Amino acid sequence: MSRLAPLPRPIPLAMTRRLLAASMVLAVSVVGAVLGVARPASPAHADIVLGGHSVGGKIGDAYIFSGGILKWGLPTGAEHAAAKGGRFQNFKRDASFYWHPSVGGGNAHEVGGAIRQRWYASGAERGPMGYPTSSELSVGSGLLNNFQGGVICFSDSGGVQVVRGGILKKWQAQKSAGGYYGVPLGGQYKVGGRYAQDFQNGTIFWP
């Protein structure tokens, strides 16, 4: 008479929960990335652990529903405190998510690549640009992030440029990088008592 094969050892409950959470993150990331699903106004999940680091709250919501692991990779560290009561977390694919309760509808926003480098060079959230109020957007022939203090735009033709103040208002009134003027080609400069900035299809003066 043959022996019965030993039953497999049960998976600990805590590990089961972690595996289920990671599976849900991957599934939601795929759906969000493919269908462009907008993240909900309230947190959709509890904190999860990815690559040994916890991801959760508003940063977790923004991360998952904008592509998650497939788009941004794993977190490179824990969530950290930012200026004036905000939070941020960095991810492997050259991106960070920043959150402040009173900025951008209380949602977290992604900043990455050359735009993030320029923002960091200006002091990040502690500098004149403040916190991001949008994640990176593709507009016309450029990529841009909106910030409390202006816009940082990247394009092949103009590199990374900052648009602020009165010139920003005139540019946005013409649909910014997707409108008549197109992407910025340089920074602001003075012409007599006025400020000017060159764009693909012309120069904007202020006042």
Coordinates of N, CA and C in Angstrom, one line a residue:
M1 N 0.8 -1.2 0.0 CA 0.0 0.0 0.0 C 0.9 1.2 0.0
S2 N 0.7 2.2 -1.0 CA 1.5 3.3 -1.1 C 1.1 4.4 0.0
R3 N 2.1 5.2 0.4 CA 1.9 6.2 1.3 C 1.2 7.4 0.7
L4 N 0.4 8.1 1.4 CA -0.2 9.3 1.0 C 0.8 10.4 0.9
A5 N 0.8 11.2 -0.2 CA 1.7 12.4 -0.3 C 1.4 13.4 0.8
P6 N 2.4 14.0 1.4 CA 2.1 15.0 2.5 C 1.4 16.2 1.9
L7 N 0.5 16.7 2.7 CA -0.3 17.9 2.3 C 0.7 19.1 2.3
P8 N 0.5 20.0 1.3 CA 1.3 21.2 1.3 C 1.1 22.1 2.5
R9 N 2.2 22.8 2.9 CA 2.0 23.6 4.1 C 1.2 24.9 3.7
P10 N 0.3 25.3 4.6 CA -0.6 26.5 4.3 C 0.3 27.7 4.3
I11 N -0.1 28.6 3.3 CA 0.6 29.9 3.3 C 0.1 30.8 4.4
P12 N 1.1 31.4 5.1 CA 0.7 32.3 6.2 C -0.3 33.4 5.8
L13 N -1.3 33.7 6.6 CA -2.3 34.7 6.2 C -1.7 36.1 5.8
A14 N -0.7 36.5 6.5 CA -0.1 37.8 6.2 C 0.5 37.8 4.8
M15 N 1.2 36.7 4.5 CA 1.8 36.6 3.1 C 0.7 36.5 2.1
T16 N -0.4 35.8 2.4 CA -1.5 35.7 1.4 C -2.0 37.1 1.1
R17 N -2.2 37.9 2.2 CA -2.7 39.3 2.0 C -1.8 40.1 1.1
R18 N -0.5 40.0 1.4 CA 0.5 40.8 0.6 C 0.4 40.4 -0.9
L19 N 0.3 39.1 -1.1 CA 0.3 38.6 -2.5 C -1.0 39.1 -3.2
L20 N -2.1 39.0 -2.5 CA -3.4 39.5 -3.1 C -3.3 41.0 -3.4
A21 N -2.7 41.7 -2.5 CA -2.6 43.2 -2.7 C -1.7 43.5 -3.9
A22 N -0.6 42.8 -4.0 CA 0.3 43.0 -5.1 C -0.4 42.7 -6.4
S23 N -1.2 41.6 -6.4 CA -1.9 41.2 -7.6 C -2.9 42.2 -8.0
M24 N -3.6 42.8 -7.0 CA -4.6 43.8 -7.3 C -3.9 45.0 -7.9
V25 N -2.7 45.4 -7.3 CA -2.0 46.6 -7.8 C -1.7 46.4 -9.3
L26 N -1.2 45.2 -9.6 CA -0.8 44.9 -11.0 C -2.0 45.0 -11.9
A27 N -3.1 44.3 -11.5 CA -4.3 44.3 -12.3 C -4.8 45.7 -12.5
V28 N -4.9 46.5 -11.5 CA -5.5 47.9 -11.6 C -4.5 48.7 -12.4
S29 N -3.2 48.5 -12.3 CA -2.2 49.3 -13.0 C -2.4 49.0 -14.5
V30 N -2.7 47.8 -14.9 CA -2.9 47.4 -16.3 C -4.1 48.1 -16.8
V31 N -5.2 48.0 -16.1 CA -6.5 48.6 -16.5 C -6.3 50.1 -16.6
G32 N -5.7 50.7 -15.6 CA -5.6 52.2 -15.6 C -4.7 52.6 -16.8
A33 N -3.6 51.9 -17.0 CA -2.8 52.3 -18.1 C -3.4 52.1 -19.5
V34 N -4.1 51.0 -19.7 CA -4.7 50.7 -21.0 C -6.0 51.6 -21.2
L35 N -6.8 51.7 -20.2 CA -8.1 52.4 -20.4 C -8.1 53.9 -20.0
G36 N -7.0 54.3 -19.4 CA -6.9 55.7 -18.9 C -7.9 56.0 -17.8
V37 N -8.1 55.1 -16.9 CA -9.1 55.2 -15.9 C -8.6 56.3 -14.9
A38 N -9.4 57.3 -14.6 CA -9.1 58.3 -13.6 C -9.1 57.8 -12.2
R39 N -8.2 58.2 -11.4 CA -8.2 57.8 -10.0 C -9.4 58.3 -9.2
P40 N -9.9 57.6 -8.3 CA -11.0 58.0 -7.5 C -10.6 59.2 -6.6
A41 N -11.6 59.9 -6.1 CA -11.3 61.1 -5.2 C -10.9 60.6 -3.8
S42 N -11.3 59.4 -3.4 CA -10.9 58.9 -2.1 C -10.0 57.7 -2.3
P43 N -9.1 57.4 -1.3 CA -8.2 56.3 -1.4 C -8.9 55.0 -1.8
A44 N -8.3 54.2 -2.7 CA -8.9 53.0 -3.2 C -8.4 51.8 -2.6
H45 N -7.4 51.9 -1.8 CA -6.7 50.7 -1.2 C -5.9 51.0 0.0
A46 N -5.6 50.0 0.8 CA -4.8 50.2 1.9 C -3.3 50.2 1.5
D47 N -2.4 50.6 2.3 CA -1.0 50.6 2.0 C -0.6 49.2 1.6
I48 N 0.3 49.1 0.6 CA 0.9 47.8 0.1 C 2.4 47.9 0.2
V49 N 3.1 46.8 0.2 CA 4.5 46.8 0.2 C 5.0 46.3 -1.2
L50 N 5.8 47.1 -1.8 CA 6.4 46.8 -3.1 C 7.9 47.0 -3.1
G51 N 8.7 46.0 -3.4 CA 10.1 46.1 -3.3 C 10.6 46.4 -2.0
G52 N 9.9 46.1 -0.9 CA 10.3 46.3 0.4 C 9.9 47.7 1.0
H53 N 9.1 48.5 0.2 CA 8.7 49.8 0.6 C 7.2 49.9 0.5
S54 N 6.6 50.6 1.5 CA 5.2 50.8 1.5 C 4.8 51.9 0.6
V55 N 3.7 51.7 -0.1 CA 3.1 52.7 -1.1 C 1.6 52.7 -0.7
G56 N 1.1 53.9 -0.4 CA -0.3 54.1 0.0 C -0.8 55.5 -0.1
G57 N -2.0 55.6 0.4 CA -2.6 56.9 0.5 C -2.8 57.6 -0.9
K58 N -2.8 58.9 -0.9 CA -3.0 59.6 -2.2 C -1.9 59.3 -3.2
I59 N -0.6 59.1 -2.7 CA 0.5 58.8 -3.5 C 0.2 57.4 -4.2
G60 N -0.2 56.5 -3.4 CA -0.5 55.2 -3.9 C -1.6 55.2 -4.9
D61 N -2.7 56.0 -4.7 CA -3.8 56.1 -5.6 C -3.2 56.6 -7.0
A62 N -2.5 57.7 -6.9 CA -2.0 58.3 -8.2 C -1.0 57.3 -8.9
Y63 N -0.2 56.7 -8.1 CA 0.8 55.7 -8.7 C 0.0 54.6 -9.4
I64 N -0.9 54.0 -8.8 CA -1.6 52.8 -9.3 C -2.4 53.2 -10.5
F65 N -3.2 54.3 -10.4 CA -4.2 54.6 -11.5 C -3.5 55.3 -12.7
S66 N -2.3 55.6 -12.6 CA -1.6 56.2 -13.7 C -0.6 55.2 -14.4
G67 N -0.6 54.0 -13.9 CA 0.2 53.0 -14.6 C 0.9 52.0 -13.6
G68 N 1.1 52.5 -12.4 CA 1.7 51.6 -11.4 C 3.1 51.0 -11.8
I69 N 3.3 49.8 -11.4 CA 4.6 49.1 -11.6 C 5.0 49.1 -13.1
L70 N 4.0 48.9 -14.0 CA 4.3 48.8 -15.4 C 4.9 50.1 -15.9
K71 N 4.4 51.2 -15.5 CA 4.9 52.5 -16.0 C 6.0 53.1 -15.2
W72 N 5.9 53.1 -13.9 CA 6.8 53.8 -13.0 C 7.8 52.9 -12.3
G73 N 7.7 51.6 -12.4 CA 8.6 50.7 -11.6 C 8.3 50.7 -10.2
L74 N 9.2 50.1 -9.4 CA 9.0 49.9 -8.0 C 9.5 51.2 -7.3
P75 N 9.0 51.4 -6.0 CA 9.6 52.6 -5.3 C 11.0 52.3 -4.9
T76 N 11.8 53.4 -4.9 CA 13.2 53.3 -4.6 C 13.5 53.6 -3.1
G77 N 12.4 53.9 -2.4 CA 12.5 54.2 -0.9 C 11.2 54.4 -0.4
A78 N 11.1 54.7 0.9 CA 9.9 55.0 1.6 C 9.3 56.4 1.2
E79 N 8.1 56.6 1.6 CA 7.5 58.0 1.5 C 8.2 58.9 2.5
H80 N 8.5 60.2 2.0 CA 9.2 61.1 2.9 C 8.3 62.4 3.0
A81 N 8.7 63.1 4.1 CA 8.0 64.4 4.3 C 8.6 65.4 3.3
A82 N 7.7 66.3 2.8 CA 8.1 67.4 2.0 C 7.8 68.7 2.7
A83 N 8.0 69.8 2.0 CA 7.8 71.1 2.7 C 6.3 71.4 3.0
K84 N 6.1 72.2 4.0 CA 4.8 72.7 4.4 C 3.7 71.6 4.5
G85 N 4.1 70.5 5.0 CA 3.1 69.4 5.3 C 2.8 68.5 4.2
G86 N 3.7 68.5 3.1 CA 3.5 67.6 2.0 C 4.2 66.3 2.2
R87 N 4.1 65.4 1.2 CA 4.8 64.1 1.1 C 5.2 63.9 -0.3
F88 N 6.3 63.0 -0.4 CA 6.7 62.6 -1.7 C 7.3 61.2 -1.7
Q89 N 7.3 60.5 -2.8 CA 8.0 59.2 -2.9 C 8.6 59.1 -4.3
N90 N 9.8 58.5 -4.4 CA 10.5 58.3 -5.7 C 10.3 56.9 -6.2
F91 N 10.3 56.8 -7.5 CA 10.1 55.5 -8.2 C 11.2 55.3 -9.2
K92 N 11.5 54.0 -9.6 CA 12.7 53.6 -10.4 C 12.7 54.3 -11.7
R93 N 11.6 54.5 -12.4 CA 11.6 54.9 -13.7 C 11.6 56.5 -13.8
D94 N 12.5 57.1 -13.1 CA 12.8 58.5 -13.2 C 11.6 59.4 -12.9
A95 N 10.9 59.0 -11.9 CA 9.6 59.7 -11.5 C 9.5 59.8 -10.0
S96 N 8.8 60.9 -9.6 CA 8.4 61.1 -8.2 C 7.0 61.5 -8.1
F97 N 6.3 61.2 -7.1 CA 4.9 61.6 -6.8 C 4.9 62.5 -5.6
Y98 N 4.4 63.7 -5.8 CA 4.3 64.7 -4.7 C 2.8 65.0 -4.3
W99 N 2.6 65.2 -3.0 CA 1.3 65.4 -2.5 C 1.3 66.5 -1.5
H100 N 0.3 67.3 -1.5 CA 0.0 68.3 -0.4 C -1.5 68.4 -0.3
P101 N -2.0 68.4 1.0 CA -3.4 68.3 1.2 C -4.2 69.5 0.6
S102 N -3.6 70.7 0.4 CA -4.3 71.8 -0.1 C -3.9 72.2 -1.5
V103 N -3.2 71.4 -2.2 CA -2.8 71.7 -3.6 C -3.3 70.7 -4.6
G104 N -3.7 71.1 -5.7 CA -4.2 70.2 -6.8 C -5.3 69.3 -6.4
G105 N -6.3 69.9 -5.6 CA -7.4 69.1 -5.2 C -7.1 68.0 -4.2
G106 N -6.0 68.1 -3.5 CA -5.6 67.2 -2.5 C -5.1 65.8 -3.1
N107 N -4.8 65.8 -4.4 CA -4.3 64.6 -5.1 C -2.8 64.7 -5.3
A108 N -2.2 63.5 -5.4 CA -0.8 63.5 -5.7 C -0.5 63.6 -7.2
H109 N 0.6 64.2 -7.6 CA 0.9 64.4 -9.0 C 2.4 63.9 -9.3
E110 N 2.6 63.4 -10.5 CA 3.9 62.8 -10.9 C 4.7 63.9 -11.5
V111 N 6.0 63.9 -11.2 CA 7.0 64.8 -11.9 C 8.2 63.9 -12.2
G112 N 8.7 64.0 -13.4 CA 9.8 63.2 -13.8 C 10.7 63.7 -14.9
G113 N 11.7 63.0 -15.2 CA 12.6 63.3 -16.3 C 13.2 64.7 -16.2
A114 N 13.3 65.4 -17.4 CA 14.0 66.7 -17.5 C 13.2 67.7 -16.8
I115 N 11.9 67.6 -16.7 CA 11.1 68.6 -16.0 C 11.4 68.5 -14.5
R116 N 11.5 67.3 -14.0 CA 11.8 67.2 -12.6 C 13.2 67.8 -12.3
Q117 N 14.2 67.5 -13.1 CA 15.5 68.1 -12.9 C 15.5 69.6 -12.9
R118 N 14.7 70.2 -13.8 CA 14.6 71.7 -13.8 C 13.9 72.2 -12.5
W119 N 12.9 71.5 -12.1 CA 12.2 71.9 -10.9 C 13.0 71.7 -9.7
Y120 N 13.8 70.6 -9.6 CA 14.7 70.5 -8.5 C 15.8 71.6 -8.4
A121 N 16.2 72.0 -9.6 CA 17.3 73.0 -9.7 C 16.7 74.4 -9.2
S122 N 15.4 74.6 -9.3 CA 14.8 75.8 -8.8 C 14.4 75.7 -7.3
G123 N 14.7 74.6 -6.7 CA 14.3 74.5 -5.3 C 13.1 73.6 -5.0
A124 N 12.6 72.9 -6.0 CA 11.5 72.0 -5.9 C 10.3 72.7 -5.2
E125 N 9.6 72.0 -4.3 CA 8.4 72.5 -3.7 C 8.7 73.7 -2.8
R126 N 10.0 73.9 -2.4 CA 10.4 75.0 -1.5 C 10.7 76.2 -2.3
G127 N 10.9 76.1 -3.6 CA 11.2 77.2 -4.5 C 10.0 78.0 -5.0
P128 N 10.3 78.9 -6.0 CA 9.2 79.7 -6.5 C 8.1 79.0 -7.3
M129 N 8.4 77.7 -7.8 CA 7.4 77.0 -8.5 C 6.4 76.3 -7.6
G130 N 6.8 76.0 -6.4 CA 5.9 75.3 -5.4 C 5.6 73.9 -5.8
Y131 N 4.5 73.4 -5.4 CA 4.1 72.0 -5.7 C 3.5 71.9 -7.1
P132 N 3.6 70.6 -7.6 CA 2.9 70.4 -8.9 C 1.4 70.4 -8.7
T133 N 0.7 70.9 -9.6 CA -0.8 70.9 -9.6 C -1.4 70.0 -10.7
S134 N -0.5 69.4 -11.5 CA -0.9 68.4 -12.4 C 0.3 67.4 -12.6
S135 N 0.0 66.2 -13.1 CA 1.0 65.3 -13.5 C 1.5 65.7 -14.9
E136 N 2.5 65.1 -15.4 CA 3.0 65.4 -16.7 C 2.0 65.3 -17.8
L137 N 1.8 66.3 -18.7 CA 0.8 66.3 -19.7 C 1.5 66.4 -21.1
S138 N 1.0 65.7 -22.1 CA 1.4 65.9 -23.4 C 0.5 66.9 -24.1
V139 N 1.1 68.1 -24.5 CA 0.4 69.2 -25.1 C 1.1 69.7 -26.3
G140 N 0.5 69.6 -27.4 CA 1.2 70.0 -28.7 C 2.4 69.2 -28.9
S141 N 3.5 69.8 -29.2 CA 4.8 69.1 -29.4 C 5.6 69.1 -28.1
G142 N 5.0 69.4 -27.0 CA 5.7 69.4 -25.7 C 5.1 68.6 -24.6
L143 N 5.9 68.4 -23.5 CA 5.4 67.8 -22.3 C 5.5 68.9 -21.2
L144 N 4.5 68.9 -20.3 CA 4.6 70.0 -19.3 C 3.9 69.5 -18.0
N145 N 4.4 70.1 -17.0 CA 3.7 70.0 -15.6 C 3.3 71.4 -15.2
N146 N 2.1 71.5 -14.7 CA 1.6 72.8 -14.0 C 2.1 72.8 -12.6
F147 N 2.5 73.9 -12.1 CA 2.9 74.1 -10.7 C 2.2 75.3 -10.1
Q148 N 2.3 75.4 -8.8 CA 1.6 76.6 -8.2 C 2.2 77.9 -8.7
G149 N 3.5 77.9 -9.1 CA 4.1 79.1 -9.5 C 4.3 79.3 -11.0
G150 N 3.8 78.4 -11.8 CA 4.0 78.5 -13.3 C 3.9 77.1 -13.9
V151 N 4.6 77.0 -15.1 CA 4.6 75.8 -15.9 C 6.0 75.5 -16.3
I152 N 6.4 74.3 -16.2 CA 7.7 73.8 -16.8 C 7.4 73.0 -18.0
C153 N 7.9 73.3 -19.2 CA 7.6 72.6 -20.4 C 8.9 72.1 -21.0
F154 N 8.8 70.9 -21.5 CA 10.0 70.3 -22.2 C 9.6 70.0 -23.7
S155 N 10.5 70.3 -24.6 CA 10.2 69.9 -26.0 C 11.6 69.7 -26.7
D156 N 11.6 69.0 -27.8 CA 12.8 68.7 -28.5 C 13.4 70.0 -29.1
S157 N 12.5 70.9 -29.5 CA 12.9 72.2 -30.1 C 13.4 73.3 -29.1
G158 N 12.8 73.2 -27.9 CA 13.1 74.3 -27.0 C 13.8 73.9 -25.7
G159 N 13.9 72.5 -25.5 CA 14.5 72.1 -24.2 C 13.5 72.2 -23.1
V160 N 14.1 72.5 -21.9 CA 13.2 72.7 -20.7 C 13.2 74.1 -20.4
Q161 N 11.9 74.7 -20.4 CA 11.8 76.1 -20.1 C 10.7 76.3 -19.1
V162 N 10.8 77.4 -18.4 CA 9.8 77.9 -17.4 C 9.0 79.0 -18.0
V163 N 7.7 78.9 -17.8 CA 6.8 80.0 -18.2 C 6.0 80.5 -17.0
R164 N 6.1 81.8 -16.7 CA 5.5 82.3 -15.4 C 4.8 83.6 -15.6
G165 N 4.0 84.0 -14.6 CA 3.5 85.4 -14.5 C 2.6 85.8 -15.6
G166 N 2.7 87.1 -16.0 CA 1.8 87.6 -17.1 C 2.0 86.9 -18.4
I167 N 3.2 86.5 -18.7 CA 3.4 85.8 -20.0 C 2.7 84.5 -20.0
L168 N 2.8 83.8 -18.8 CA 2.1 82.5 -18.7 C 0.6 82.7 -19.0
K169 N 0.0 83.7 -18.4 CA -1.5 84.0 -18.6 C -1.8 84.2 -20.1
K170 N -1.0 84.9 -20.8 CA -1.2 85.2 -22.2 C -1.0 83.9 -23.0
W171 N 0.0 83.1 -22.7 CA 0.3 81.8 -23.4 C -0.9 80.9 -23.1
Q172 N -1.4 80.8 -21.9 CA -2.5 79.8 -21.6 C -3.8 80.3 -22.3
A173 N -3.9 81.6 -22.4 CA -5.1 82.1 -23.1 C -5.2 81.6 -24.6
Q174 N -4.0 81.2 -25.1 CA -3.9 80.7 -26.5 C -3.6 79.2 -26.5
K175 N -4.1 78.5 -25.4 CA -4.0 77.1 -25.3 C -2.6 76.6 -25.2
S176 N -1.7 77.4 -24.6 CA -0.3 77.0 -24.2 C 0.4 76.3 -25.3
A177 N 1.1 75.2 -25.1 CA 1.9 74.5 -26.1 C 1.1 73.9 -27.2
G178 N -0.2 73.8 -27.0 CA -1.0 73.2 -28.1 C -1.7 74.3 -28.9
G179 N -1.4 75.5 -28.6 CA -2.1 76.6 -29.3 C -1.2 77.4 -30.3
Y180 N -1.5 78.6 -30.6 CA -0.9 79.4 -31.6 C 0.6 79.5 -31.4
Y181 N 1.0 79.9 -30.2 CA 2.5 80.1 -29.9 C 3.3 78.9 -29.8
G182 N 2.8 77.7 -29.5 CA 3.5 76.5 -29.4 C 4.4 76.5 -28.2
V183 N 5.5 75.7 -28.2 CA 6.3 75.5 -27.0 C 7.3 76.7 -26.8
P184 N 7.7 77.0 -25.6 CA 8.7 78.0 -25.4 C 10.1 77.6 -25.9
L185 N 10.8 78.6 -26.4 CA 12.2 78.3 -27.0 C 13.3 78.8 -26.0
G186 N 12.9 79.6 -25.0 CA 13.9 80.1 -24.1 C 13.2 80.7 -22.9
G187 N 13.9 81.2 -22.0 CA 13.3 81.8 -20.8 C 12.9 83.3 -21.0
Q188 N 12.4 83.9 -19.9 CA 12.0 85.3 -20.0 C 13.3 86.2 -20.0
Y189 N 13.1 87.3 -20.7 CA 14.2 88.3 -20.7 C 13.6 89.7 -20.8
K190 N 14.3 90.7 -20.5 CA 13.8 92.1 -20.5 C 14.1 92.8 -21.8
V191 N 13.0 93.6 -22.2 CA 13.2 94.5 -23.4 C 12.7 95.8 -22.9
G192 N 13.6 96.7 -22.6 CA 13.2 98.0 -22.0 C 12.6 97.7 -20.7
G193 N 11.4 98.3 -20.5 CA 10.7 98.0 -19.3 C 9.7 96.9 -19.3
R194 N 9.8 96.0 -20.3 CA 8.9 94.9 -20.5 C 9.6 93.6 -20.4
Y195 N 8.9 92.5 -20.1 CA 9.4 91.2 -20.2 C 8.9 90.5 -21.5
A196 N 9.8 89.6 -22.0 CA 9.5 88.9 -23.2 C 9.9 87.5 -23.1
Q197 N 9.3 86.6 -23.9 CA 9.7 85.2 -24.0 C 9.4 84.7 -25.4
D198 N 10.3 84.0 -26.0 CA 10.2 83.5 -27.4 C 9.6 82.1 -27.4
F199 N 8.6 82.0 -28.3 CA 8.0 80.7 -28.5 C 8.1 80.3 -30.0
Q200 N 7.7 79.1 -30.3 CA 7.8 78.6 -31.7 C 7.3 79.5 -32.7
N201 N 6.2 80.2 -32.5 CA 5.5 81.0 -33.5 C 5.4 82.4 -33.1
G202 N 6.3 82.9 -32.3 CA 6.2 84.3 -31.9 C 6.7 84.6 -30.5
T203 N 6.7 85.9 -30.2 CA 7.2 86.3 -28.9 C 6.0 86.9 -28.1
I204 N 6.0 86.6 -26.8 CA 5.0 87.2 -26.0 C 5.6 88.2 -25.1
F205 N 5.0 89.4 -25.0 CA 5.5 90.5 -24.2 C 4.5 90.7 -23.0
W206 N 5.1 91.2 -21.9 CA 4.3 91.6 -20.8 C 5.0 92.7 -20.0
P207 N 4.4 93.7 -19.5 CA 2.9 94.0 -19.7 C 2.7 94.6 -21.1

